[in-house]
Coordinates of N, CA and C in Angstrom, one line a residue:
G7 N 0.8 -1.2 0.0 CA 0.0 0.0 0.0 C 0.9 1.2 0.0
A8 N 2.0 1.2 0.8 CA 2.9 2.4 0.8 C 3.5 2.6 -0.5
E9 N 3.9 1.6 -1.3 CA 4.5 1.7 -2.6 C 3.5 2.4 -3.6
Q10 N 2.2 2.1 -3.4 CA 1.2 2.5 -4.4 C 0.7 3.9 -4.0
E11 N 0.4 4.1 -2.7 CA -0.3 5.3 -2.3 C 0.4 6.1 -1.2
G12 N 1.6 5.7 -0.9 CA 2.4 6.5 0.1 C 1.9 6.1 1.5
V13 N 1.9 7.1 2.4 CA 1.6 6.9 3.8 C 0.2 6.4 4.0
G14 N -0.8 7.0 3.3 CA -2.2 6.6 3.4 C -2.3 5.2 2.9
G15 N -1.6 4.8 1.9 CA -1.7 3.5 1.4 C -1.1 2.5 2.4
F16 N -0.1 2.9 3.2 CA 0.5 2.1 4.2 C -0.5 1.7 5.2
F17 N -1.2 2.7 5.8 CA -2.2 2.5 6.8 C -3.4 1.7 6.3
K18 N -3.8 1.9 5.1 CA -4.9 1.2 4.5 C -4.5 -0.3 4.3
G19 N -3.2 -0.6 3.9 CA -2.8 -2.0 3.8 C -2.7 -2.7 5.1
V20 N -2.3 -1.9 6.2 CA -2.2 -2.5 7.5 C -3.6 -2.9 8.0
G21 N -4.6 -2.0 7.7 CA -6.0 -2.3 8.1 C -6.5 -3.5 7.4
K22 N -6.3 -3.6 6.1 CA -6.7 -4.8 5.4 C -6.1 -6.1 6.0
G23 N -4.8 -6.0 6.3 CA -4.1 -7.2 6.8 C -4.7 -7.6 8.2
L24 N -5.0 -6.6 9.0 CA -5.6 -6.9 10.4 C -7.0 -7.5 10.2
V25 N -7.8 -7.0 9.3 CA -9.1 -7.6 9.0 C -9.0 -9.0 8.6
G26 N -8.0 -9.3 7.7 CA -7.8 -10.6 7.2 C -7.4 -11.6 8.2
V27 N -6.6 -11.1 9.2 CA -6.1 -12.0 10.3 C -7.3 -12.6 11.0
V28 N -8.4 -11.8 11.2 CA -9.6 -12.2 11.9 C -10.5 -13.0 11.0
T29 N -10.8 -12.4 9.9 CA -11.9 -12.9 9.0 C -11.5 -14.2 8.4
K30 N -10.3 -14.4 7.9 CA -10.0 -15.6 7.2 C -10.0 -16.9 8.0
P31 N -9.5 -16.9 9.2 CA -9.7 -18.0 10.1 C -11.2 -18.3 10.4
V32 N -12.0 -17.3 10.6 CA -13.4 -17.5 10.8 C -14.1 -18.1 9.6
I33 N -13.7 -17.6 8.4 CA -14.3 -18.2 7.2 C -13.9 -19.6 7.1
G34 N -12.6 -19.9 7.4 CA -12.1 -21.3 7.4 C -12.9 -22.2 8.3
M35 N -13.2 -21.7 9.5 CA -14.0 -22.5 10.5 C -15.4 -22.8 10.0
F36 N -16.0 -21.8 9.3 CA -17.3 -22.0 8.7 C -17.2 -23.0 7.6
D37 N -16.2 -23.0 6.8 CA -16.0 -24.0 5.7 C -15.8 -25.4 6.3
L38 N -15.0 -25.5 7.4 CA -14.9 -26.8 8.1 C -16.2 -27.3 8.6
A39 N -17.0 -26.5 9.3 CA -18.3 -26.9 9.8 C -19.2 -27.3 8.6
S40 N -19.1 -26.6 7.5 CA -20.0 -26.9 6.4 C -19.6 -28.3 5.8
N41 N -18.3 -28.5 5.6 CA -17.8 -29.7 5.0 C -18.1 -30.9 6.0
V42 N -18.0 -30.8 7.3 CA -18.3 -31.8 8.2 C -19.8 -32.2 8.2
T43 N -20.6 -31.1 8.1 CA -22.0 -31.4 8.0 C -22.4 -32.1 6.8
E44 N -21.8 -31.7 5.7 CA -22.1 -32.4 4.4 C -21.6 -33.8 4.4
G45 N -20.5 -34.1 5.1 CA -20.0 -35.5 5.2 C -21.0 -36.3 6.0
I46 N -21.5 -35.7 7.1 CA -22.4 -36.5 8.0 C -23.7 -36.8 7.2
R47 N -24.2 -35.8 6.4 CA -25.4 -35.9 5.6 C -25.2 -37.0 4.6
N48 N -24.0 -37.1 3.9 CA -23.8 -38.1 2.9 C -23.7 -39.5 3.6
T49 N -23.1 -39.5 4.8 CA -23.0 -40.8 5.5 C -24.4 -41.4 5.8
T50 N -25.3 -40.5 6.3 CA -26.6 -41.0 6.6 C -27.4 -41.5 5.4
T51 N -27.2 -40.9 4.3 CA -27.9 -41.4 3.1 C -27.5 -42.8 2.7
V52 N -26.3 -43.2 3.1 CA -25.8 -44.6 2.7 C -26.8 -45.6 3.3
F53 N -27.3 -45.4 4.6 CA -28.1 -46.3 5.3 C -29.6 -46.2 4.8
E54 N -29.9 -45.3 3.9 CA -31.2 -45.2 3.4 C -31.4 -46.0 2.1
R55 N -30.2 -46.5 1.6 CA -30.3 -47.3 0.4 C -30.8 -48.7 0.7
D56 N -31.3 -49.4 -0.3 CA -31.8 -50.8 -0.1 C -30.6 -51.7 -0.3
L57 N -30.2 -52.3 0.8 CA -29.1 -53.2 0.8 C -29.6 -54.7 0.9
D58 N -29.1 -55.5 0.1 CA -29.6 -56.9 0.1 C -28.5 -57.8 0.8
R59 N -29.0 -58.6 1.7 CA -28.1 -59.5 2.4 C -27.6 -60.6 1.4
Q60 N -26.3 -60.8 1.4 CA -25.7 -61.7 0.5 C -25.8 -63.2 0.9
R61 N -25.9 -63.4 2.2 CA -26.1 -64.7 2.7 C -26.9 -64.7 4.0
L62 N -27.4 -65.8 4.4 CA -28.2 -65.9 5.7 C -27.2 -65.8 6.9
P63 N -27.8 -65.4 8.0 CA -27.0 -65.3 9.2 C -26.3 -66.6 9.6
R64 N -25.1 -66.5 10.1 CA -24.3 -67.7 10.4 C -25.0 -68.4 11.6
H65 N -24.9 -69.7 11.5 CA -25.4 -70.6 12.6 C -24.2 -70.8 13.6
I66 N -24.4 -70.6 14.9 CA -23.4 -70.8 15.9 C -24.0 -71.9 16.8
G67 N -23.3 -73.0 17.0 CA -23.8 -74.1 17.8 C -24.0 -73.7 19.3
R68 N -24.5 -74.7 20.1 CA -24.7 -74.5 21.5 C -23.4 -74.2 22.3
D69 N -22.3 -74.7 21.8 CA -21.0 -74.5 22.5 C -20.5 -73.1 22.3
G70 N -21.1 -72.3 21.4 CA -20.7 -70.9 21.1 C -19.4 -70.8 20.3
I71 N -18.9 -71.9 19.8 CA -17.7 -71.8 19.0 C -18.0 -71.5 17.5
I72 N -17.3 -70.5 17.0 CA -17.6 -70.1 15.6 C -16.8 -71.0 14.7
T73 N -17.4 -71.7 13.8 CA -16.8 -72.6 12.8 C -16.9 -72.0 11.4
A74 N -16.4 -72.7 10.4 CA -16.6 -72.3 9.0 C -18.0 -72.1 8.7
Y75 N -18.3 -71.1 7.9 CA -19.7 -70.8 7.5 C -20.3 -72.0 6.7
S76 N -21.5 -72.4 7.1 CA -22.3 -73.5 6.5 C -23.6 -72.9 6.0
G77 N -23.7 -72.9 4.7 CA -25.0 -72.5 4.1 C -26.1 -73.3 4.5
R78 N -25.9 -74.6 4.6 CA -27.0 -75.5 5.0 C -27.5 -75.2 6.4
D79 N -26.5 -75.1 7.4 CA -26.9 -74.8 8.7 C -27.6 -73.4 8.9
A80 N -27.1 -72.5 8.1 CA -27.7 -71.1 8.1 C -29.1 -71.2 7.6
L81 N -29.4 -72.0 6.6 CA -30.7 -72.2 6.1 C -31.6 -72.8 7.1
G82 N -31.2 -73.9 7.7 CA -32.0 -74.6 8.7 C -32.3 -73.7 9.9
Q83 N -31.4 -72.9 10.3 CA -31.6 -71.9 11.4 C -32.6 -70.9 11.0
A84 N -32.6 -70.4 9.7 CA -33.5 -69.4 9.3 C -34.9 -70.0 9.2
W85 N -35.1 -71.3 8.8 CA -36.4 -72.0 8.8 C -36.9 -72.1 10.2
M86 N -36.0 -72.5 11.1 CA -36.4 -72.7 12.5 C -37.0 -71.4 13.1
R87 N -36.3 -70.3 12.8 CA -36.8 -69.0 13.4 C -38.0 -68.5 12.8
E88 N -38.3 -68.9 11.6 CA -39.5 -68.4 10.9 C -40.8 -69.2 11.1
L89 N -40.5 -70.5 11.3 CA -41.6 -71.5 11.3 C -42.6 -71.1 12.4
N90 N -43.9 -71.4 12.1 CA -45.0 -71.2 13.1 C -44.9 -69.9 13.8
K91 N -44.7 -68.8 13.0 CA -44.7 -67.5 13.5 C -43.6 -67.3 14.7
G92 N -42.5 -68.0 14.5 CA -41.4 -67.8 15.4 C -41.5 -68.6 16.7
A93 N -42.4 -69.6 16.7 CA -42.6 -70.4 17.9 C -41.4 -71.1 18.4
Y94 N -40.4 -71.4 17.4 CA -39.2 -72.2 17.7 C -38.0 -71.3 17.7
A95 N -38.1 -70.1 17.7 CA -37.0 -69.1 17.5 C -35.9 -69.3 18.6
Y96 N -36.3 -69.8 19.8 CA -35.3 -69.9 20.8 C -34.9 -71.3 21.0
D97 N -35.2 -72.2 20.1 CA -34.6 -73.5 20.1 C -33.2 -73.4 19.7
N98 N -32.5 -74.5 19.9 CA -31.1 -74.7 19.4 C -31.1 -75.6 18.2
Y99 N -30.8 -75.0 17.0 CA -30.9 -75.8 15.8 C -29.8 -76.8 15.8
L100 N -30.1 -78.0 15.2 CA -29.2 -79.1 15.2 C -29.0 -79.6 13.7
A101 N -30.1 -79.9 13.0 CA -30.0 -80.4 11.7 C -31.4 -80.4 11.0
H102 N -31.4 -80.5 9.7 CA -32.7 -80.7 8.9 C -32.4 -81.6 7.7
L103 N -33.5 -82.1 7.2 CA -33.4 -83.0 6.1 C -34.6 -82.7 5.1
E104 N -34.2 -82.4 3.9 CA -35.3 -82.2 2.8 C -35.6 -83.5 2.2
L105 N -36.8 -83.9 2.3 CA -37.2 -85.3 1.8 C -37.3 -85.3 0.3
P106 N -36.5 -86.1 -0.4 CA -36.5 -86.1 -1.9 C -37.9 -86.4 -2.4
G107 N -38.2 -85.7 -3.6 CA -39.4 -86.0 -4.2 C -40.6 -85.3 -3.6
S108 N -40.4 -84.4 -2.7 CA -41.6 -83.8 -2.0 C -41.2 -82.4 -1.5
D109 N -42.1 -81.6 -1.0 CA -41.9 -80.3 -0.4 C -41.7 -80.5 1.1
M110 N -41.6 -81.7 1.6 CA -41.5 -81.9 3.0 C -40.1 -81.7 3.5
V111 N -40.0 -81.2 4.7 CA -38.7 -81.0 5.4 C -38.9 -81.4 6.9
V112 N -37.9 -82.1 7.4 CA -38.0 -82.5 8.8 C -36.8 -81.7 9.5
L113 N -37.2 -80.9 10.5 CA -36.3 -80.0 11.2 C -36.0 -80.6 12.6
L114 N -34.8 -80.6 13.0 CA -34.4 -81.1 14.3 C -33.7 -80.0 15.1
T115 N -34.2 -79.8 16.3 CA -33.5 -78.9 17.2 C -33.2 -79.8 18.5
Y116 N -32.5 -79.2 19.4 CA -32.2 -80.0 20.6 C -33.4 -80.1 21.5
Q117 N -34.5 -79.4 21.1 CA -35.7 -79.4 21.9 C -36.8 -80.2 21.2
R118 N -36.9 -80.3 19.9 CA -38.0 -80.9 19.2 C -37.7 -81.3 17.8
L119 N -38.6 -82.1 17.2 CA -38.6 -82.5 15.8 C -39.9 -81.8 15.2
V120 N -39.7 -81.3 14.0 CA -40.8 -80.6 13.3 C -40.8 -81.1 11.9
M121 N -42.0 -81.6 11.4 CA -42.1 -81.9 10.0 C -43.0 -80.8 9.4
F122 N -42.5 -80.2 8.3 CA -43.3 -79.1 7.7 C -43.2 -79.2 6.2
R123 N -44.2 -78.6 5.5 CA -44.3 -78.6 4.1 C -43.9 -77.1 3.7
R124 N -42.9 -77.0 2.8 CA -42.5 -75.7 2.4 C -43.5 -75.0 1.6
A125 N -43.6 -73.7 1.8 CA -44.5 -72.9 0.9 C -43.9 -72.8 -0.5
K126 N -44.8 -72.9 -1.5 CA -44.3 -72.7 -2.9 C -44.0 -71.3 -3.1
P127 N -43.1 -71.1 -4.1 CA -42.6 -69.7 -4.4 C -43.8 -68.7 -4.7
D128 N -44.8 -69.2 -5.4 CA -45.9 -68.4 -5.7 C -46.8 -68.0 -4.5
E129 N -46.6 -68.8 -3.4 CA -47.4 -68.5 -2.2 C -46.6 -67.7 -1.2
A130 N -45.3 -67.8 -1.3 CA -44.4 -67.1 -0.3 C -43.4 -66.2 -0.9
G131 N -43.6 -65.8 -2.1 CA -42.6 -64.9 -2.8 C -41.4 -65.7 -3.1
M132 N -40.2 -65.1 -2.8 CA -39.0 -65.8 -3.0 C -38.7 -66.6 -1.8
A133 N -39.1 -67.8 -1.7 CA -38.9 -68.6 -0.5 C -37.5 -69.0 -0.3
V134 N -37.0 -69.1 0.9 CA -35.7 -69.5 1.1 C -35.6 -71.0 0.9
G135 N -34.6 -71.4 0.1 CA -34.5 -72.9 -0.1 C -33.1 -73.1 -0.7
A136 N -32.6 -74.4 -0.5 CA -31.3 -74.8 -1.0 C -31.5 -75.7 -2.2
A137 N -30.8 -75.5 -3.3 CA -30.9 -76.4 -4.4 C -29.7 -77.4 -4.3
G138 N -29.9 -78.6 -4.5 CA -28.9 -79.6 -4.5 C -28.2 -79.8 -3.1
S139 N -29.0 -79.9 -2.1 CA -28.4 -80.2 -0.8 C -28.0 -81.6 -0.6
S140 N -26.9 -81.8 0.1 CA -26.4 -83.1 0.3 C -27.0 -83.6 1.7
M141 N -27.8 -84.6 1.6 CA -28.4 -85.1 2.9 C -27.4 -85.8 3.8
E142 N -26.4 -86.4 3.2 CA -25.5 -87.2 3.9 C -24.5 -86.3 4.8
T143 N -24.0 -85.3 4.1 CA -23.0 -84.5 4.8 C -23.5 -83.3 5.5
G144 N -24.7 -82.9 5.1 CA -25.3 -81.7 5.6 C -24.8 -80.4 5.0
S145 N -24.2 -80.5 3.8 CA -23.7 -79.3 3.2 C -24.6 -78.9 2.0
A146 N -24.6 -77.6 1.8 CA -25.5 -77.1 0.7 C -24.6 -76.8 -0.5
T147 N -25.0 -77.3 -1.6 CA -24.2 -77.1 -2.8 C -24.8 -76.2 -3.8
G148 N -26.1 -75.8 -3.5 CA -26.8 -74.9 -4.5 C -27.0 -73.5 -4.0
A149 N -27.7 -72.7 -4.8 CA -27.9 -71.3 -4.4 C -28.9 -71.2 -3.3
I150 N -28.8 -70.2 -2.5 CA -29.7 -70.0 -1.4 C -30.4 -68.6 -1.6
G151 N -31.7 -68.6 -1.6 CA -32.4 -67.3 -1.7 C -32.5 -66.7 -0.3
V152 N -32.0 -65.5 -0.1 CA -32.0 -65.0 1.2 C -32.9 -63.8 1.4
S153 N -33.7 -63.4 0.4 CA -34.5 -62.2 0.6 C -35.7 -62.4 1.5
A154 N -36.4 -63.5 1.3 CA -37.7 -63.7 2.1 C -37.8 -65.1 2.5
A155 N -37.4 -65.4 3.7 CA -37.4 -66.8 4.2 C -38.9 -67.2 4.2
N156 N -39.8 -66.4 4.8 CA -41.2 -66.7 4.8 C -41.6 -68.1 5.1
A157 N -40.8 -68.8 5.9 CA -41.2 -70.1 6.3 C -42.4 -70.0 7.2
S158 N -42.8 -68.8 7.6 CA -44.0 -68.6 8.5 C -45.2 -69.1 7.7
K159 N -45.2 -69.2 6.4 CA -46.3 -69.6 5.6 C -46.2 -71.1 5.3
A160 N -45.2 -71.8 5.8 CA -45.1 -73.2 5.7 C -46.2 -73.9 6.5
Q161 N -46.5 -75.1 6.1 CA -47.6 -75.9 6.8 C -46.9 -76.9 7.7
I162 N -47.2 -76.8 9.0 CA -46.7 -77.7 10.0 C -47.5 -79.0 9.9
E163 N -46.8 -80.1 9.7 CA -47.5 -81.4 9.6 C -47.6 -82.0 11.0
W164 N -46.5 -82.0 11.8 CA -46.5 -82.4 13.1 C -45.2 -81.9 13.8
E165 N -45.2 -81.9 15.1 CA -44.1 -81.6 15.9 C -44.0 -82.5 17.1
Q166 N -42.8 -82.8 17.6 CA -42.6 -83.8 18.7 C -41.5 -83.3 19.6
E167 N -41.7 -83.1 20.8 CA -40.7 -82.7 21.7 C -39.7 -83.9 22.0
I168 N -38.5 -83.6 22.1 CA -37.5 -84.7 22.4 C -37.7 -85.3 23.7
R169 N -38.1 -84.4 24.7 CA -38.2 -84.9 26.1 C -39.5 -85.8 26.2
S170 N -40.4 -85.8 25.2 CA -41.6 -86.6 25.3 C -41.4 -87.9 24.5
L171 N -40.2 -88.2 24.0 CA -40.0 -89.5 23.3 C -39.7 -90.6 24.2
H172 N -40.2 -91.8 23.9 CA -39.8 -93.0 24.6 C -38.5 -93.6 24.0
S173 N -38.5 -93.7 22.7 CA -37.3 -94.2 22.0 C -37.4 -93.9 20.5
I174 N -36.3 -94.1 19.8 CA -36.3 -93.9 18.4 C -35.8 -95.2 17.7
Q175 N -36.4 -95.6 16.6 CA -36.1 -96.8 16.0 C -35.7 -96.6 14.5
L176 N -34.6 -97.1 14.1 CA -34.1 -97.0 12.7 C -34.7 -98.2 11.9
E177 N -35.5 -97.9 10.9 CA -36.1 -98.9 10.1 C -35.6 -98.9 8.6
S178 N -36.1 -99.8 7.8 CA -35.6 -99.9 6.5 C -36.1 -98.8 5.6
T179 N -37.1 -98.1 5.9 CA -37.7 -97.0 5.1 C -37.7 -95.7 5.8
G180 N -37.2 -95.6 7.0 CA -37.3 -94.4 7.7 C -37.0 -94.5 9.2
I181 N -37.4 -93.5 10.0 CA -37.2 -93.5 11.4 C -38.5 -93.4 12.1
S182 N -38.7 -94.3 13.1 CA -40.0 -94.3 13.9 C -39.7 -93.7 15.2
L183 N -40.6 -92.8 15.7 CA -40.5 -92.2 17.0 C -41.5 -92.9 17.9
K184 N -41.0 -93.4 19.0 CA -41.8 -94.2 19.9 C -42.2 -93.3 21.1
L185 N -43.5 -93.3 21.4 CA -44.0 -92.5 22.5 C -44.2 -93.3 23.8
P186 N -44.2 -92.7 25.0 CA -44.3 -93.5 26.2 C -45.7 -94.1 26.3
A187 N -45.8 -95.2 27.0 CA -47.0 -96.0 27.2 C -48.0 -95.2 28.1
T188 N -49.2 -95.4 27.8 CA -50.3 -94.8 28.7 C -50.4 -95.5 30.0
P189 N -51.1 -95.0 31.0 CA -51.3 -95.7 32.3 C -51.9 -97.1 32.1
E190 N -52.7 -97.2 30.9 CA -53.3 -98.5 30.7 C -52.3 -99.5 30.0
G191 N -51.1 -99.0 29.7 CA -50.1 -99.9 29.1 C -50.1 -99.8 27.5
Y192 N -51.0 -99.0 27.0 CA -51.0 -98.8 25.5 C -49.9 -97.9 25.1
M193 N -49.1 -98.3 24.1 CA -48.1 -97.4 23.6 C -48.6 -96.8 22.2
P194 N -48.9 -95.6 22.2 CA -49.5 -95.0 21.0 C -48.4 -94.8 19.9
P195 N -48.8 -95.0 18.7 CA -47.8 -94.8 17.6 C -47.3 -93.4 17.5
G196 N -46.0 -93.2 17.3 CA -45.5 -91.8 17.2 C -45.3 -91.5 15.7
P197 N -44.8 -90.3 15.4 CA -44.6 -89.9 14.1 C -43.5 -90.8 13.4
F198 N -43.7 -90.8 12.1 CA -42.7 -91.6 11.3 C -42.0 -90.7 10.2
I199 N -40.7 -90.7 10.1 CA -40.0 -89.9 9.2 C -39.6 -90.8 8.0
P200 N -40.2 -90.7 6.8 CA -39.8 -91.5 5.7 C -38.5 -91.0 5.0
I201 N -37.5 -91.9 5.1 CA -36.2 -91.5 4.4 C -35.8 -92.7 3.6
S202 N -35.8 -92.7 2.3 CA -35.5 -93.8 1.5 C -34.0 -94.1 1.4
D203 N -33.2 -93.0 1.4 CA -31.8 -93.2 1.2 C -31.2 -93.7 2.5
A204 N -30.4 -94.8 2.4 CA -29.8 -95.4 3.6 C -28.8 -94.5 4.3
Q205 N -28.0 -93.8 3.6 CA -27.0 -92.9 4.2 C -27.6 -91.7 4.8
S206 N -28.6 -91.1 4.2 CA -29.3 -90.0 4.8 C -30.1 -90.4 6.0
R207 N -30.7 -91.6 6.0 CA -31.4 -92.2 7.1 C -30.5 -92.3 8.3
R208 N -29.3 -92.9 8.1 CA -28.4 -93.2 9.2 C -27.9 -91.8 9.8
W209 N -27.6 -90.9 8.8 CA -27.1 -89.6 9.3 C -28.1 -88.9 10.2
F210 N -29.3 -88.8 9.8 CA -30.4 -88.1 10.5 C -30.7 -88.8 11.8
Y211 N -30.6 -90.2 11.8 CA -30.8 -90.9 13.0 C -29.7 -90.6 14.1
D212 N -28.5 -90.4 13.6 CA -27.4 -90.1 14.5 C -27.6 -88.7 15.1
Q213 N -28.2 -87.8 14.3 CA -28.5 -86.4 14.8 C -29.5 -86.4 15.9
I214 N -30.5 -87.3 15.7 CA -31.6 -87.4 16.7 C -31.0 -88.0 18.0
K215 N -30.1 -88.9 17.8 CA -29.4 -89.5 19.0 C -28.6 -88.5 19.8
E216 N -28.0 -87.6 19.0 CA -27.2 -86.5 19.7 C -28.2 -85.6 20.5
A217 N -29.3 -85.3 20.0 CA -30.3 -84.5 20.7 C -30.8 -85.2 22.0
V218 N -31.0 -86.5 21.9 CA -31.4 -87.3 23.0 C -30.3 -87.4 24.1
K219 N -29.1 -87.6 23.6 CA -28.0 -87.6 24.6 C -27.8 -86.3 25.3
A220 N -27.9 -85.2 24.6 CA -27.8 -83.9 25.2 C -28.9 -83.7 26.3
L221 N -30.1 -84.2 26.0 CA -31.2 -84.1 27.0 C -30.8 -84.9 28.2
I222 N -30.3 -86.1 28.0 CA -30.0 -87.0 29.2 C -28.9 -86.4 30.0
D223 N -27.8 -85.9 29.3 CA -26.8 -85.2 30.1 C -27.2 -84.0 30.9
H224 N -28.2 -83.3 30.3 CA -28.7 -82.1 31.0 C -29.5 -82.5 32.3
R225 N -30.2 -83.6 32.1 CA -31.0 -84.1 33.3 C -30.0 -84.6 34.4
K226 N -28.9 -85.2 34.0 CA -27.9 -85.7 35.0 C -27.3 -84.5 35.7
E227 N -27.1 -83.4 35.0 CA -26.5 -82.2 35.6 C -27.5 -81.6 36.6
L228 N -28.8 -81.7 36.4 CA -29.8 -81.2 37.3 C -29.9 -82.1 38.5
G229 N -29.4 -83.4 38.4 CA -29.5 -84.3 39.5 C -30.9 -85.0 39.5

């Protein structure tokens, strides 16, 4: 300012400098606040988008140990939580078996056995299901639809609590569930699980035995 206008320009330049010392940091703070606010706004809009789950929630066993992700176990757990309007949501999932040639599925938890008929896709939208499941190993080899489990629309055929069983019997065409005898000595027939494949039949029988063993061990702990 002094070079251009002399003494008056000197004082004018000093005044502009002093004003800039105050105003420029203030403007910078307003810019900072504006940018932070914009960032927060952009972050919140991320959660407003429609996000599709890529896979079903992981199944974690009763022991609480996290193992390798199993699509089949995740599917069975999803069915268990949706069936009968969530009536079995607090059970501990153990296994399930899709019966070949039908829409029937038998679901096993540590508390009960449930036989149900899956809802057809036109009845339940995109129903959760596994294509090409291996009955013997319990692994899922096909695609899993995860958008709408909607097993709540499945039809329950029967359910049987593990604690109410008298015994289980492995037969040539399936598994028989035996019920306790009545006071009159009559032993009512229990549900029958038709499983034609021998390997699948043995595998599911062993899973039921595990549920029975867990119940016996729990009763021993209670004394």
